[in-house]
Amino acid sequence: MDRVNLIESSYNTVESTPELLLRAATSVPISHYMFGLLLTLLVFIYNFLEMHLFGDLFSGFRGQPVTLTFNPSSQLYRDVVSKCKILHGRFLSTPWLCSPHLQTVFVHFLGNSPAVKYRRQIFTTSDGGTIALDWVINADVKKPAIQMNNAVQDAADRNPILLIIPGLSSASDSSYIKHLAFKIAKHGWNVVVSNHRGIGGVAITSDCFYSGGWTEDARSVVDHLHRQYPEAPLFVVGTSIGANILVKYLGEDGINVPIVGAAAICSPWDLLICDRYMARRFVQRFYNKALTIGLKDYAYMHEAVLSRLSNWEGVKKSRWVREFDDCATRILGNFETVDTYYRRCSSVNFVGSVTVPLLCVSSLDDPVCSSEAIPWDECRLNNNVVLATTQHGGHLPFFEGITANSVWWVRAVDEFFRALQCSPQNNQKKEVQVPVSSVTSPLESSIDQAPYVHVSKDGLVTAVSDEVAEAVVKHQGNTDENKTEEESNKSGQEEQSAKMELNQVSEQDTVEIVGPVEKQLNELSRQNRKTLWLLAYIAIMSTWPVVGSALAVFFRKKIQKIFSRT
């Protein structure tokens, strides 16, 4: 009987449990629920916007150090970059802009840009295209000595010229362009912004449009400035897609570039990787949509020309950048597919051929250009390239200070150019001028350029010059013509000496080639050794709970068997 009563009481208790929970939930004040909801919303927004306020707070608002990637034997680093305090310092973003998305949105809608005035010069390309060159003429900065009316430079004036190549759908009125132009012009430099075709209120006057890999306009403007002002040192800065165009142009022309120094800011580097990145996450799709809207506005402004050269119906229906490139950019550039356009026009294929001092600045939290596309190894192998990366900064803004009136990369580029102007790198002359057609392609090697090769016993293939090969052929011809024993002995000796000479030359070439390769392999092996130890440590720490529990069960059974036997 007691057992039945106990069962009934427990059954009644189970039935009343939901009622008790509901009563407890209703007894909690509504303000507590609102506070919990607000806290959850704040945590979601903090993670969604990738904010780093607490990280900056825990570091004492000291910022994160700037990471420099360069070749250990780089003369550019020893002569120029080693003297730049900004590149060896730290970057702390504006506290109330402690997010790459907040920084990127702020630079495009507000920007806190200084007041900059321009004087426009219309430049016509060889194919009839029109480019607007905007020169800075502010009253509160030193006026340029270049006479814009007759395009003649004073012989005594050798002020440096800074050429700025903007990003996609950007022009001289963009806030980050104004920050850079105002900062450089304050030192008395002549600053000019080269707007892309059809940008800045200029009509399309030819059947050619600009793209992420179109370098002819940059080449034409640089050559024009160098011809008009040959005594003025020329510096170039490219931003975003303009940085991709700049690096590709520097790699294509090699030593024929009449530029003293250059800087590439927030370059996409690999257009195919960035395309995948823009379609991967929910946040990046907003940027993808915004860029597509800007491209479609550009297309609508030049509908009269673009509608007959591209798939106009597809352009109007495009929702993403890839769709726009498939309907317009690919067709205008005569590429088979969009991926073909992305692969051939990516500057990562040309950064190894850059021969002028180049500073590259990228942010690891860039919401538009993924850090996965940064060519770390290519920049490390080129003595003329120094890569500076920061943990935060967004896409182009890098605002710092409480009022967000300063841009970090603008100060870094300004210091880099002024240090470069005073260094031996500025006075270094190019001894050999090679035609553009003879410049080695980034995908070709020196062996492809030589008429003969030599294969050593260990299988190493080296290039052989024409003189040595002709000497061997000459000696072989002499041995065929002379039939006497004495002459044949002499020719045999000559042939042996020629072979010895050939082997000596090949050994010298082998040493010259193997030396740098062994040095780079040793450095990579040291880095890989550290990486392997780190991976082993991570593997042990991550699998230890499972392995430990398995070992505990195994030894427990062993111990039980031993005790059972005893």
Short mmCIF file of N, CA and C in Angstrom, two decimals, residues 64 85 130 155 157 179 200 204 228-229 266 270 283 296 309 318 343 394 401 414 431 442 485 487 507 510 555:
data_model
loop_
_atom_site.label_atom_id
_atom_site.label_comp_id
_atom_site.label_asym_id
_atom_site.label_seq_id
_atom_site.Cartn_x
_atom_site.Cartn_y
_atom_site.Cartn_z
N GLN A 64 49.07 46.12 -32.82
CA GLN A 64 49.80 44.92 -33.21
C GLN A 64 51.01 45.30 -34.06
N LYS A 85 60.64 54.05 -39.57
CA LYS A 85 60.16 53.72 -38.22
C LYS A 85 58.71 53.26 -38.23
N THR A 130 40.35 58.17 -73.90
CA THR A 130 40.51 59.42 -73.15
C THR A 130 40.68 59.10 -71.67
N ALA A 155 63.34 73.83 -66.62
CA ALA A 155 64.56 73.03 -66.60
C ALA A 155 65.15 72.94 -65.21
N ASP A 157 63.44 72.80 -62.45
CA ASP A 157 62.53 72.11 -61.54
C ASP A 157 62.70 70.61 -61.68
N HIS A 179 43.44 61.63 -49.12
CA HIS A 179 44.39 61.53 -48.00
C HIS A 179 45.82 61.40 -48.53
N GLY A 200 35.31 59.55 -63.66
CA GLY A 200 35.58 60.97 -63.40
C GLY A 200 34.89 61.91 -64.37
N ILE A 204 33.64 57.54 -72.88
CA ILE A 204 34.41 56.52 -73.59
C ILE A 204 34.50 56.91 -75.06
N GLN A 228 57.58 64.01 -70.85
CA GLN A 228 57.34 65.43 -70.60
C GLN A 228 58.25 66.00 -69.52
N TYR A 229 58.55 65.20 -68.50
CA TYR A 229 59.35 65.68 -67.36
C TYR A 229 60.45 64.66 -67.07
N CYS A 266 46.75 47.09 -50.66
CA CYS A 266 45.57 46.21 -50.63
C CYS A 266 45.29 45.60 -52.01
N ASP A 270 45.56 37.60 -56.36
CA ASP A 270 45.03 36.49 -57.14
C ASP A 270 43.53 36.70 -57.31
N VAL A 283 28.90 37.66 -45.18
CA VAL A 283 29.28 39.07 -45.10
C VAL A 283 29.91 39.52 -46.41
N LYS A 296 27.75 48.15 -62.54
CA LYS A 296 26.57 48.34 -63.39
C LYS A 296 26.30 49.83 -63.60
N LEU A 309 29.12 46.00 -77.58
CA LEU A 309 30.36 45.24 -77.48
C LEU A 309 30.27 44.07 -76.52
N SER A 318 23.04 40.96 -64.15
CA SER A 318 24.11 40.46 -63.29
C SER A 318 23.90 40.91 -61.85
N ARG A 343 42.95 34.25 -64.02
CA ARG A 343 44.30 33.67 -63.91
C ARG A 343 45.34 34.50 -64.64
N GLY A 394 41.24 46.57 -42.55
CA GLY A 394 40.18 46.57 -43.54
C GLY A 394 40.72 46.71 -44.95
N GLY A 401 44.04 56.84 -34.63
CA GLY A 401 43.77 58.03 -33.84
C GLY A 401 42.31 58.08 -33.39
N ASP A 414 54.52 57.52 -47.49
CA ASP A 414 55.22 58.81 -47.50
C ASP A 414 56.64 58.66 -46.94
N GLU A 431 71.88 49.56 -66.22
CA GLU A 431 72.98 49.48 -67.16
C GLU A 431 72.55 48.95 -68.52
N PRO A 442 57.32 35.62 -66.79
CA PRO A 442 57.35 35.08 -65.44
C PRO A 442 57.28 33.56 -65.41
N GLU A 485 97.40 11.87 -89.26
CA GLU A 485 97.44 11.44 -87.87
C GLU A 485 97.86 12.58 -86.95
N GLU A 487 97.61 15.86 -87.51
CA GLU A 487 96.55 16.88 -87.38
C GLU A 487 95.38 16.34 -86.57
N GLU A 507 80.34 23.97 -64.94
CA GLU A 507 80.49 23.90 -63.49
C GLU A 507 80.29 25.26 -62.85
N THR A 510 76.74 25.91 -62.88
CA THR A 510 76.08 25.08 -61.88
C THR A 510 76.23 25.68 -60.49
N PHE A 555 45.29 -0.24 -19.58
CA PHE A 555 46.05 -0.60 -18.39
C PHE A 555 45.14 -1.04 -17.24
#
